[in-house]
Tab-separated table of C-alpha atoms in Angstrom:
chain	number	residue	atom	x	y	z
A	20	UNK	CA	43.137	9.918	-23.181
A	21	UNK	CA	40.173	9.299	-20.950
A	22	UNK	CA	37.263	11.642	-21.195
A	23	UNK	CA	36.220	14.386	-18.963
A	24	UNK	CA	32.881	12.207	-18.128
A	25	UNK	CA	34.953	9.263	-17.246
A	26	UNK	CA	36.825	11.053	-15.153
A	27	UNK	CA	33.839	12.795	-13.040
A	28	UNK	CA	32.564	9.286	-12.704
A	29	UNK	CA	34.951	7.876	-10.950
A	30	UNK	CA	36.033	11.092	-8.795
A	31	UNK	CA	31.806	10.595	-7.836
A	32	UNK	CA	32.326	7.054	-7.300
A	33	UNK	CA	34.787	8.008	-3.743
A	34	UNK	CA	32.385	10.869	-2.493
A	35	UNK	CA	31.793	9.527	0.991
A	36	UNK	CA	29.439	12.028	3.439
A	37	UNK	CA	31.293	12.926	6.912
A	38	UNK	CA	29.036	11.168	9.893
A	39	UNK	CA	26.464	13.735	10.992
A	40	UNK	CA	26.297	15.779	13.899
A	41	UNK	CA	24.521	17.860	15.762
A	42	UNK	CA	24.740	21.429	15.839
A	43	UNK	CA	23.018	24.306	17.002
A	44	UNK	CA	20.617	25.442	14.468
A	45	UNK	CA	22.665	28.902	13.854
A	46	UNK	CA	25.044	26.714	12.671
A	47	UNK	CA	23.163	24.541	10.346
A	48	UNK	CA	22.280	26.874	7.303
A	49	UNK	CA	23.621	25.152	3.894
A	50	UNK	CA	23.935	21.998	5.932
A	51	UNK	CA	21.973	18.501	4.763
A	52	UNK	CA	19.179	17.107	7.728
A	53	UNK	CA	19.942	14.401	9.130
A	54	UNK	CA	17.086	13.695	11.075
A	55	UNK	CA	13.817	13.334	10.613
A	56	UNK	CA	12.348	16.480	13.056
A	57	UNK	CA	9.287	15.400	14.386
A	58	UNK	CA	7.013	18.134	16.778
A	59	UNK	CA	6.177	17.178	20.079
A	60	UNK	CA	3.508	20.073	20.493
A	61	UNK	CA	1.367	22.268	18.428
A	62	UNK	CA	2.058	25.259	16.782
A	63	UNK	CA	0.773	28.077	17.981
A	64	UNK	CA	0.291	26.590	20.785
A	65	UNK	CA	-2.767	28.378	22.128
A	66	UNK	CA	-5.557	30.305	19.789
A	67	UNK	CA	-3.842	33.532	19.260
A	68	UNK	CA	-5.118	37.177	17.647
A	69	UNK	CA	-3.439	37.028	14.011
A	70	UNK	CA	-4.290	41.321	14.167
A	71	UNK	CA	-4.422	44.211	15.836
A	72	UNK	CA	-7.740	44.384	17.165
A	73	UNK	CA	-11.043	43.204	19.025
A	74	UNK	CA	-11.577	39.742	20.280
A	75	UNK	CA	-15.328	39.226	19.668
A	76	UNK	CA	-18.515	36.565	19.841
A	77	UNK	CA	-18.720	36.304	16.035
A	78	UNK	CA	-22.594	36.089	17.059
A	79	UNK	CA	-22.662	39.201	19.045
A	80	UNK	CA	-21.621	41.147	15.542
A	81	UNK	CA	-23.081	39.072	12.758
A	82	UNK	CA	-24.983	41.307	10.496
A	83	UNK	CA	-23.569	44.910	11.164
A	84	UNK	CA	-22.634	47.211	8.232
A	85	UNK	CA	-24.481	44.618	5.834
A	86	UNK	CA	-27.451	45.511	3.578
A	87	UNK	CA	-30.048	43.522	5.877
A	88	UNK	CA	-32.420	45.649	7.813
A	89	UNK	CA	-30.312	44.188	10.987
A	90	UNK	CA	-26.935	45.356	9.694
A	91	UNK	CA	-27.037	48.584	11.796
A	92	UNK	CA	-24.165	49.286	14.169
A	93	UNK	CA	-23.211	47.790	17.254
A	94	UNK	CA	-21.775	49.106	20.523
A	95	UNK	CA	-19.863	46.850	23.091
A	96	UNK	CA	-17.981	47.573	26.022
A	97	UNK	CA	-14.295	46.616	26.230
A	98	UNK	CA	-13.152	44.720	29.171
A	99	UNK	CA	-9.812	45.029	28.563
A	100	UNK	CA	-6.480	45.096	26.868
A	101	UNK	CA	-4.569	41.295	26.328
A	102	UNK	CA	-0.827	41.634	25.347
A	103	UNK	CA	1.301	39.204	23.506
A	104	UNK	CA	2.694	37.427	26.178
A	105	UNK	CA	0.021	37.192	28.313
A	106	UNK	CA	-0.221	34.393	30.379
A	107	UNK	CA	-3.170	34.893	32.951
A	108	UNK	CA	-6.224	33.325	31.356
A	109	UNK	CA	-9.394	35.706	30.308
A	110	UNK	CA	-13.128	34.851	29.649
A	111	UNK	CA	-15.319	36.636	27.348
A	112	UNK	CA	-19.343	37.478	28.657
A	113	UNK	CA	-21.017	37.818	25.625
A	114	UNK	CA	-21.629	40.928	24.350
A	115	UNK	CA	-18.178	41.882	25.636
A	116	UNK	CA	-14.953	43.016	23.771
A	117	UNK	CA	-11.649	42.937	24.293
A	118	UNK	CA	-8.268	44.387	22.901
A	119	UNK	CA	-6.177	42.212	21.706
A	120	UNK	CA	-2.586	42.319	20.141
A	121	UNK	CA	-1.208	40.473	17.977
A	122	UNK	CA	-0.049	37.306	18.806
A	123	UNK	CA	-2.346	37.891	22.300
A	124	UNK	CA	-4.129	35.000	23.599
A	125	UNK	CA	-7.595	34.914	22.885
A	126	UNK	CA	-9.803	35.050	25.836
A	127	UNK	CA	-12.214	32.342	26.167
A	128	UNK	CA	-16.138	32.283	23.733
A	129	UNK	CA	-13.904	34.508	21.517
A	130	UNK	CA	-13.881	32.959	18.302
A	131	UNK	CA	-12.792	35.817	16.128
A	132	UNK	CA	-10.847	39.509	16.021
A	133	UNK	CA	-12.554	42.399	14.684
A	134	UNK	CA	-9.965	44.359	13.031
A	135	UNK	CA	-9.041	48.491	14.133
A	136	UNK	CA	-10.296	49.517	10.973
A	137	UNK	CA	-13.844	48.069	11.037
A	138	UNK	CA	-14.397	49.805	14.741
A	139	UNK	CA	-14.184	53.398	15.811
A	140	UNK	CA	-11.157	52.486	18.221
A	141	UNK	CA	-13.030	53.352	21.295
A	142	UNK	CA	-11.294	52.150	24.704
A	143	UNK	CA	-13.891	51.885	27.107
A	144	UNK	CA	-16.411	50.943	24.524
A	145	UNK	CA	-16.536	50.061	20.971
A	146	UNK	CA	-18.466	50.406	17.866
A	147	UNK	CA	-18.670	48.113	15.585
A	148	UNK	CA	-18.570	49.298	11.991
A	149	UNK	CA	-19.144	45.996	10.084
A	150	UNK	CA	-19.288	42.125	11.381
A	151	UNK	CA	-16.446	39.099	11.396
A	152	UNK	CA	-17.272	35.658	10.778
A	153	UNK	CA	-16.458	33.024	13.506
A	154	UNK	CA	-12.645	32.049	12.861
A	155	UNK	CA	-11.715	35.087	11.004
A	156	UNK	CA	-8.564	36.751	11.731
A	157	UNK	CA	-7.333	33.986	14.488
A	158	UNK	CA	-4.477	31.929	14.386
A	159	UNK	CA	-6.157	28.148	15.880
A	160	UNK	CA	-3.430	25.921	17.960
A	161	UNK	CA	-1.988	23.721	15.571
A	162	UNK	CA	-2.562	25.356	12.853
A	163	UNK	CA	0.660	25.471	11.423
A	164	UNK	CA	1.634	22.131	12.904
A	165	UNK	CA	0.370	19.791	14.622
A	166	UNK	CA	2.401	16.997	16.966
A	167	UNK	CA	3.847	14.244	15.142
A	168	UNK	CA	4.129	16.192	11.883
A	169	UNK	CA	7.842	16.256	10.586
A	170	UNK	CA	8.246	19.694	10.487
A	171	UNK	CA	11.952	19.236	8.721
A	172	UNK	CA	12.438	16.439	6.714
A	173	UNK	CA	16.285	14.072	6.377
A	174	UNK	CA	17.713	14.985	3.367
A	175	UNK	CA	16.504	18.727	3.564
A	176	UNK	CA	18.923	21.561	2.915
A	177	UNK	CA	18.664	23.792	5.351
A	178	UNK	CA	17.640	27.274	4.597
A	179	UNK	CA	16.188	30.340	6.688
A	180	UNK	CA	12.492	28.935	6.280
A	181	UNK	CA	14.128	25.733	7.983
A	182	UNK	CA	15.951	27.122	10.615
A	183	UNK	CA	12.855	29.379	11.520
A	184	UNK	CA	10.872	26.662	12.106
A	185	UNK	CA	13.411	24.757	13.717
A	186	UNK	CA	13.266	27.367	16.062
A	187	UNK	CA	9.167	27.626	16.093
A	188	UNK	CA	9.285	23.979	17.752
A	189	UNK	CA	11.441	24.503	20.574
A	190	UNK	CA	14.509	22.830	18.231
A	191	UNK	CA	18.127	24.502	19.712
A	192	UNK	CA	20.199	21.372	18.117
A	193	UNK	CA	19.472	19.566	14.853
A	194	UNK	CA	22.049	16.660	13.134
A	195	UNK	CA	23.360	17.579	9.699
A	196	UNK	CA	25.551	16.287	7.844
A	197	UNK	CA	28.551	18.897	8.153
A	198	UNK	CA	30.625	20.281	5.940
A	199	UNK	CA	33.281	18.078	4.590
A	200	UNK	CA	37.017	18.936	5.597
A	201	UNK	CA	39.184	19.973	2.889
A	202	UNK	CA	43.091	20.254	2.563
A	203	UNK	CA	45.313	22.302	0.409
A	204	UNK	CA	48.707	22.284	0.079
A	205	UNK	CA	51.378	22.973	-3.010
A	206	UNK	CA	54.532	21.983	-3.669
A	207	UNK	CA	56.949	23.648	-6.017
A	208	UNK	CA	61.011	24.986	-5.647
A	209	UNK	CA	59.853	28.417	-6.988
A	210	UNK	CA	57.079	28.955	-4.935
A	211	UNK	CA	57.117	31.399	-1.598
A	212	UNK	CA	54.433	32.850	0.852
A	213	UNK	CA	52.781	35.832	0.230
A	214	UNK	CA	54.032	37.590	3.384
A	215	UNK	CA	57.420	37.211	1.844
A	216	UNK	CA	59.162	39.006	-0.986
A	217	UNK	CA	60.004	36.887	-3.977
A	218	UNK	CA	63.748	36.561	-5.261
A	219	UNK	CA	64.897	35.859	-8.346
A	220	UNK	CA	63.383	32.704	-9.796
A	221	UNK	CA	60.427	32.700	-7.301
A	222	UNK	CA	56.832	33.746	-7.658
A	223	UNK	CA	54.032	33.665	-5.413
A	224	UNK	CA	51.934	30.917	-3.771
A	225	UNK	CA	48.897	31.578	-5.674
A	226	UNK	CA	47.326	28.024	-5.709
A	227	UNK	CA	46.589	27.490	-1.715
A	228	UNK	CA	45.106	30.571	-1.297
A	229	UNK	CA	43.078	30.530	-4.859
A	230	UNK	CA	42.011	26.431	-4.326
A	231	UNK	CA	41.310	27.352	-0.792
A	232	UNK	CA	38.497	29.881	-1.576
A	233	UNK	CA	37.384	27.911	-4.133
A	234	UNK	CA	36.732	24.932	-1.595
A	235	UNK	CA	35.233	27.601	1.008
A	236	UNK	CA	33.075	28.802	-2.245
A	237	UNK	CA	32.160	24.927	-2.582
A	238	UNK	CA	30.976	24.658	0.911
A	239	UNK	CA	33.576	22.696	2.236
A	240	UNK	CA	35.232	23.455	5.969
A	241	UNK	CA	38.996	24.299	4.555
A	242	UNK	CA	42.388	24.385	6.065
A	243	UNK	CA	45.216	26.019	3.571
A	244	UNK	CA	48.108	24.126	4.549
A	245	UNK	CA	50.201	26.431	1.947
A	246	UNK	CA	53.874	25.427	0.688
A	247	UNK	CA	54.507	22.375	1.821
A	248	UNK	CA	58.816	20.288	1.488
A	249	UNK	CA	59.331	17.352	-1.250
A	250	UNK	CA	61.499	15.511	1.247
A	251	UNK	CA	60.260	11.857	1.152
A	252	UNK	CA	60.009	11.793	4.864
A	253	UNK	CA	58.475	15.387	5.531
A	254	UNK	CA	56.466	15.034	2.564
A	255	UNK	CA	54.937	11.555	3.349
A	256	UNK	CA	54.532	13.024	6.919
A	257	UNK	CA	52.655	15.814	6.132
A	258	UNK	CA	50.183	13.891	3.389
A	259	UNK	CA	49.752	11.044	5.840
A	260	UNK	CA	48.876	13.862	8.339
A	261	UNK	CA	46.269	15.563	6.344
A	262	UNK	CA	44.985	12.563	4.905
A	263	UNK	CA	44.114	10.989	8.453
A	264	UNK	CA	42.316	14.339	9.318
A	265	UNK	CA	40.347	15.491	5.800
A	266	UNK	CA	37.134	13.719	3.732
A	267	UNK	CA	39.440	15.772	0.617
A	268	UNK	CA	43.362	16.582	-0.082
A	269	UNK	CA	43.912	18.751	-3.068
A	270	UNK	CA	48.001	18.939	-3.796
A	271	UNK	CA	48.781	21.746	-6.688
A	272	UNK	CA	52.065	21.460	-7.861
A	273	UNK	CA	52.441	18.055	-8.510
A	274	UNK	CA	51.632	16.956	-11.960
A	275	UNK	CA	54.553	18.367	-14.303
A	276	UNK	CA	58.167	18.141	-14.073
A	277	UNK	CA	60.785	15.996	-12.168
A	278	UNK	CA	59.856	17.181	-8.399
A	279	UNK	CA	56.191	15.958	-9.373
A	280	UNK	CA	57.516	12.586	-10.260
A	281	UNK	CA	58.765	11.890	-6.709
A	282	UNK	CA	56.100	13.552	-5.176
A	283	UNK	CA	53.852	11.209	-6.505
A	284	UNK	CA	56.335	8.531	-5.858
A	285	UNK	CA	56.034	9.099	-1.943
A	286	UNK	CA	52.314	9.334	-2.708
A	287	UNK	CA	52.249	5.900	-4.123
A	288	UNK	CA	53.268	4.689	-0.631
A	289	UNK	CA	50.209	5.514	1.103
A	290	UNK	CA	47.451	4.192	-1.584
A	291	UNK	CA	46.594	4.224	-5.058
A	292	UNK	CA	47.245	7.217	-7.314
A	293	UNK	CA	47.177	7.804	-10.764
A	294	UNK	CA	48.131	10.599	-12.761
A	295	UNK	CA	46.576	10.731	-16.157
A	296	UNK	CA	45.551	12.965	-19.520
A	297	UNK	CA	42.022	13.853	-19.352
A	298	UNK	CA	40.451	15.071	-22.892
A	299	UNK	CA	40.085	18.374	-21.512
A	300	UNK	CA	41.656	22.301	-21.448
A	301	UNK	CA	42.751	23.446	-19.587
A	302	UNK	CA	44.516	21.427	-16.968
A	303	UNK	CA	44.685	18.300	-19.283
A	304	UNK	CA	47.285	16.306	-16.837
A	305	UNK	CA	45.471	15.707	-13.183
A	306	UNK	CA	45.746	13.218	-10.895
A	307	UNK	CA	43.253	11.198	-8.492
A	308	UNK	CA	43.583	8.327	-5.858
A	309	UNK	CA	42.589	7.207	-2.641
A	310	UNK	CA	45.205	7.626	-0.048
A	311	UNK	CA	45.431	5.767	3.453
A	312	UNK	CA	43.213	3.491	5.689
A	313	UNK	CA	40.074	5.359	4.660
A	314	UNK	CA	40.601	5.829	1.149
A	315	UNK	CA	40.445	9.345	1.106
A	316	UNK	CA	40.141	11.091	-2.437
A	317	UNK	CA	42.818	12.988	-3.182
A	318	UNK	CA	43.599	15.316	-5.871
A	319	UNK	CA	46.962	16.643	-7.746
A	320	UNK	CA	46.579	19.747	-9.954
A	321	UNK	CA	48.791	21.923	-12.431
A	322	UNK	CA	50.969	24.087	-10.924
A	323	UNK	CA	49.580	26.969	-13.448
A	324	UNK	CA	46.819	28.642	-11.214
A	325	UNK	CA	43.933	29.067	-13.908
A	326	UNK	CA	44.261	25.311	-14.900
A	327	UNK	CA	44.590	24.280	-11.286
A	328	UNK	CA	41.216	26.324	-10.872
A	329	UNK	CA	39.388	25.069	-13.510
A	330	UNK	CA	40.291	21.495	-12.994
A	331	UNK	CA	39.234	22.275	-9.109
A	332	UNK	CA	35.648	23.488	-10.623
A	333	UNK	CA	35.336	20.414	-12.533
A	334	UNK	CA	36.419	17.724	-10.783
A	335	UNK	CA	36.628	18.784	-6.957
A	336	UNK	CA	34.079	20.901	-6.084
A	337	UNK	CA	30.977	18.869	-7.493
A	338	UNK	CA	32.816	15.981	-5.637
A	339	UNK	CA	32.586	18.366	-2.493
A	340	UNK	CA	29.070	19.539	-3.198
A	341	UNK	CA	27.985	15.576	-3.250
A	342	UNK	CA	29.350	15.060	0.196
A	343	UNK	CA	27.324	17.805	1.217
A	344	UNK	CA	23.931	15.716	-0.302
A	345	UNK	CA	23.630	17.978	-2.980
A	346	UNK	CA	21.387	15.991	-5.714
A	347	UNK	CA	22.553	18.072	-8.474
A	348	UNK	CA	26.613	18.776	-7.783
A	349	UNK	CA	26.942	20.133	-11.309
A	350	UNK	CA	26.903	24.309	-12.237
A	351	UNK	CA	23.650	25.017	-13.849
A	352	UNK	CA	23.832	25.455	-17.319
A	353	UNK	CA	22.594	27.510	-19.941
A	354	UNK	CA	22.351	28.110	-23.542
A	355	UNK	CA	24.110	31.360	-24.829
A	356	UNK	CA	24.934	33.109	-27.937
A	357	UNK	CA	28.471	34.005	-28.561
A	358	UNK	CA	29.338	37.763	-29.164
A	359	UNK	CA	33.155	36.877	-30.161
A	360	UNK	CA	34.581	33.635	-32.542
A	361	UNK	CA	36.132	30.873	-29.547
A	362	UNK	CA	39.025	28.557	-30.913
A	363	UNK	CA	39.208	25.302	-28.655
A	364	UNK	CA	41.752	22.638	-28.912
A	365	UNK	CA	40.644	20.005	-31.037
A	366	UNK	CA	40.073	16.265	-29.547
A	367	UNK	CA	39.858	18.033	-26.043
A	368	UNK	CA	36.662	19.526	-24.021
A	369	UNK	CA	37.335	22.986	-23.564
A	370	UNK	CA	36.441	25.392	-20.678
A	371	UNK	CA	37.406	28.893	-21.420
A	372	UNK	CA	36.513	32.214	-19.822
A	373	UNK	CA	33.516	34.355	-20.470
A	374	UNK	CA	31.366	36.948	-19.325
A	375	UNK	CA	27.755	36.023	-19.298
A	376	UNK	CA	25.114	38.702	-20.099
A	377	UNK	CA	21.295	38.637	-21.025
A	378	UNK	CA	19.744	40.783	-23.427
A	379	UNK	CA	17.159	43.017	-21.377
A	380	UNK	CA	14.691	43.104	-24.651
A	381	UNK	CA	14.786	39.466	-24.920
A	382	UNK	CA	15.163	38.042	-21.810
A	383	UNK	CA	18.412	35.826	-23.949
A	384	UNK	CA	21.927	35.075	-22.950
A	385	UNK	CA	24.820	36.233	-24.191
A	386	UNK	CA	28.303	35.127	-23.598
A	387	UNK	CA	31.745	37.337	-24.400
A	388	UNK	CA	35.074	34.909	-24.677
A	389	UNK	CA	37.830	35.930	-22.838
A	390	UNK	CA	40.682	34.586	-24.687
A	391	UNK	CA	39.332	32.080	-26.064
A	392	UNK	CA	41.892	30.534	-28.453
A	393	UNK	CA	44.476	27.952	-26.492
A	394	UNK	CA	48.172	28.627	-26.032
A	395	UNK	CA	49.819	31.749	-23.648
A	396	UNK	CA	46.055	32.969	-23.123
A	397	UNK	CA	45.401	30.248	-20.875
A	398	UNK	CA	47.780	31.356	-18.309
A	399	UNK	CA	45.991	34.699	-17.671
A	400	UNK	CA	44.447	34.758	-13.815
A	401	UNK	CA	43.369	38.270	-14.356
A	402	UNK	CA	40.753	37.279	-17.190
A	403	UNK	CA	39.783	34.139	-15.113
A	404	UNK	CA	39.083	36.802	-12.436
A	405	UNK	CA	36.934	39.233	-15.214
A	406	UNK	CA	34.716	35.696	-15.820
A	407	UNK	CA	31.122	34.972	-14.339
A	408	UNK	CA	31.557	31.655	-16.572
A	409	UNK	CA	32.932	29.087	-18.093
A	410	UNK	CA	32.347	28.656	-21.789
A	411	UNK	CA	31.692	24.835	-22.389
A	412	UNK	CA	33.191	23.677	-25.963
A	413	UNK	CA	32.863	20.050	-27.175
A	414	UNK	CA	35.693	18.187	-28.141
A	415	UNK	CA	34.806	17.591	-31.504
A	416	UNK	CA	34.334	21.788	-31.738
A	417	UNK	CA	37.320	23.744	-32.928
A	418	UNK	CA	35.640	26.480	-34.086
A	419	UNK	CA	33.115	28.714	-32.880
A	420	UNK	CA	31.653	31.278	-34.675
A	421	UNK	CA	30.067	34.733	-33.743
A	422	UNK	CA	26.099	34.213	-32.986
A	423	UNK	CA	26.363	30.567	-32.447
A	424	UNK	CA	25.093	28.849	-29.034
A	425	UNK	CA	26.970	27.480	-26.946
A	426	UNK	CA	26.777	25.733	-23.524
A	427	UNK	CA	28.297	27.980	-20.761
A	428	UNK	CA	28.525	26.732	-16.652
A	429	UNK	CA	27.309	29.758	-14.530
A	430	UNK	CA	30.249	30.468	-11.763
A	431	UNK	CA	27.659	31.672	-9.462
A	432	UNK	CA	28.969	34.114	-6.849
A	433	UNK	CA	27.545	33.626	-3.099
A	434	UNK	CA	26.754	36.318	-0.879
């Protein structure tokens, strides 16, 4: 029985990033850089009023409202009102004010902007109410870059403060490396469409539509192929199909039972696949291989929907998150105290379901099993559904009593 470790490694080993392209930066939030983004002009481009205010001769005010016997007030007329936007050019005379908004451009000799606040507000003229130094309140050209800087770096994720300054250097397009294309499908006698009403002996597709948001979750582009025939020829067509147009294939279904067996017989056609026990629960039996001319990972799962999740959150999404350049692929993990005894199953790695709390006096986790002893508990997608978690159990651990700490993987919910 090969370890859950072992496993991960060589799942990692296949991660292969989609080629970048470009995309409009709307598009490129979550995505990797690709590029290094170098400016080819300042930013701001032009001195600019950082306030509402006066644009001043830091000279013509130096002194007033201090303690000095010069600190008395000033009055200076106003020659004007400068909008953002402006785009005719202005020149201060000294001893001359003007009103400036903010963002305006500041007229020329102006070297700083005497707030609303320190003046009486006049239009015509102004008083001056206390003194700015030279520089203050003014946004200089290039102060926030200058050209040549890289104002995005390759290998950045792209977040809001990215895609703002994307945007603040005259950036519409950027190259990412996009999301990478994930397939779902199932297989399974038993198994019909949601739309449909189930007859005797049938039950829902609940994998596609449950490993699908999972992949969407995992920030992979995903297309739920759904139910999908064990003929040989329409199921090698379909594979061979999805293969040639995904980075991933995920097949539930396919890892139990005699219909499994020549699934992955027809598999075995198009590359190497192996189906093996992994030393953990649930979802023990998985399979993994690299299927046609570019070696594409693919995945078989349980058919039971909690396993076929859990192995999904193990094994396929951090393989996901890597193509997306994530440096850490892995849940983040904490340490928590258990409110409940967890049974695992010895000689196996367990991941059961829990609800993660923290203890508002002292700031510590706690974690509450939900059904945490192996057997018909394990099939229960309503508790997996009650879970922020998953409680991580060694496989040495059988036993886990009340107010002991465990490990437990954060599921993380986005938006």
């Amino acid at each position: 029985m090969r370890s859950v470790e072992e496993q991960q490694a060589r799942v990692a080993a296949a991660a292969v990033a989609p080629r970048p392209v470009r995309v409009a930066i709307a598009e490129s939030q979550g995505l990797m850089c690709a590029e290094e983004v170098v400016t080819e002009r300042p930013m701001p481009g032009f001195d600019q009023a950082a306030i509402d205010g006066y644009a001043v001769r830091s000279v013509d005010v130096l002194g007033v409202g201090s303690d000095s016997e010069d600190g008395g007030e000033v009055s200076l007329p106003v020659m004007g009102v400068i909008e953002a936007g402006a785009r005719t050019p202005s020149r201060l005379q000294p001893r001359q004010a003007a009103r400036v908004q903010t963002g305006a451009p500041m007229p020329t000799l102006a070297d700083a902007v005497l707030p609303l606040r320190w003046t009486d507000g006049g239009e015509n003229r102004v008083r001056v109410l206390r003194g700015v130094r030279s520089g203050a309140y003014v946004r200089r050209t290039g102060d926030d870059v200058q050209p040549g800087d890289v104002a995005v770096r390759a290998g950045t994720i792209i977040g809001p403060a990215q895609v703002g300054l994307l945007a603040a250097v005259g950036r519409d397009k950027v190259l990412v490396h996009p999301r990478p294309r994930l397939s779902v499908m199932c297989v399974g006698g038993e198994l019909v469409d949601v739309s449909r009403t189930p007859g005797t002996g049938q039950v829902y597709d609940v994998n596609s539509y449950a490993l699908a948001a999972a992949g969407r979750d995992a920030g992979a582009e995903v297309n739920r192929v759904g139910i999908i025939s064990t003929d040989p020829r329409e199921l090698r067509e379909t594979v061979e199909g999805q293969v040639n147009r995904n980075e991933i294939v995920v097949i539930a279904g396919a890892v139990g039972g005699a219909a499994a067996e020549s699934v992955r017989a027809v598999l075995s056609e198009l590359g190497d696949m192996e189906v093996a026990r992994i030393a953990m629960h649930p979802g023990s039996v998985q399979g993994f291989g690299q299927l046609g001319r570019d070696r594409v990972p693919v995945f078989l799962l349980p058919a039971n929907p909690v396993s076929a999740l859990v192995v999904f959150e193990i094994m396929v999404r951090p393989l996901i998150r890597l193509s997306l350049g994530k440096r850490q692929p892995m849940r983040r993990i904490v340490q928590a105290r258990t409110l409940s005894p967890i049974t695992s199953m010895p000689g196996r790695k367990g991941y059961l379901r829990g609800q993660l709390m923290r203890d508002q006096d002292t700031g510590e986790y706690l974690v509450q099993a939900l059904g945490g002893a192996p057997g018909a508990s394990t099939h229960l997608l309503a508790t997996l559904a009650e879970a922020n978690c998953l409680v991580i159990v060694p496989a040495d651990v059988e036993e886990v009593r009340t107010g002991e700490t465990v490990d437990v993987a954060f599921l993380a919910q986005r938006g």
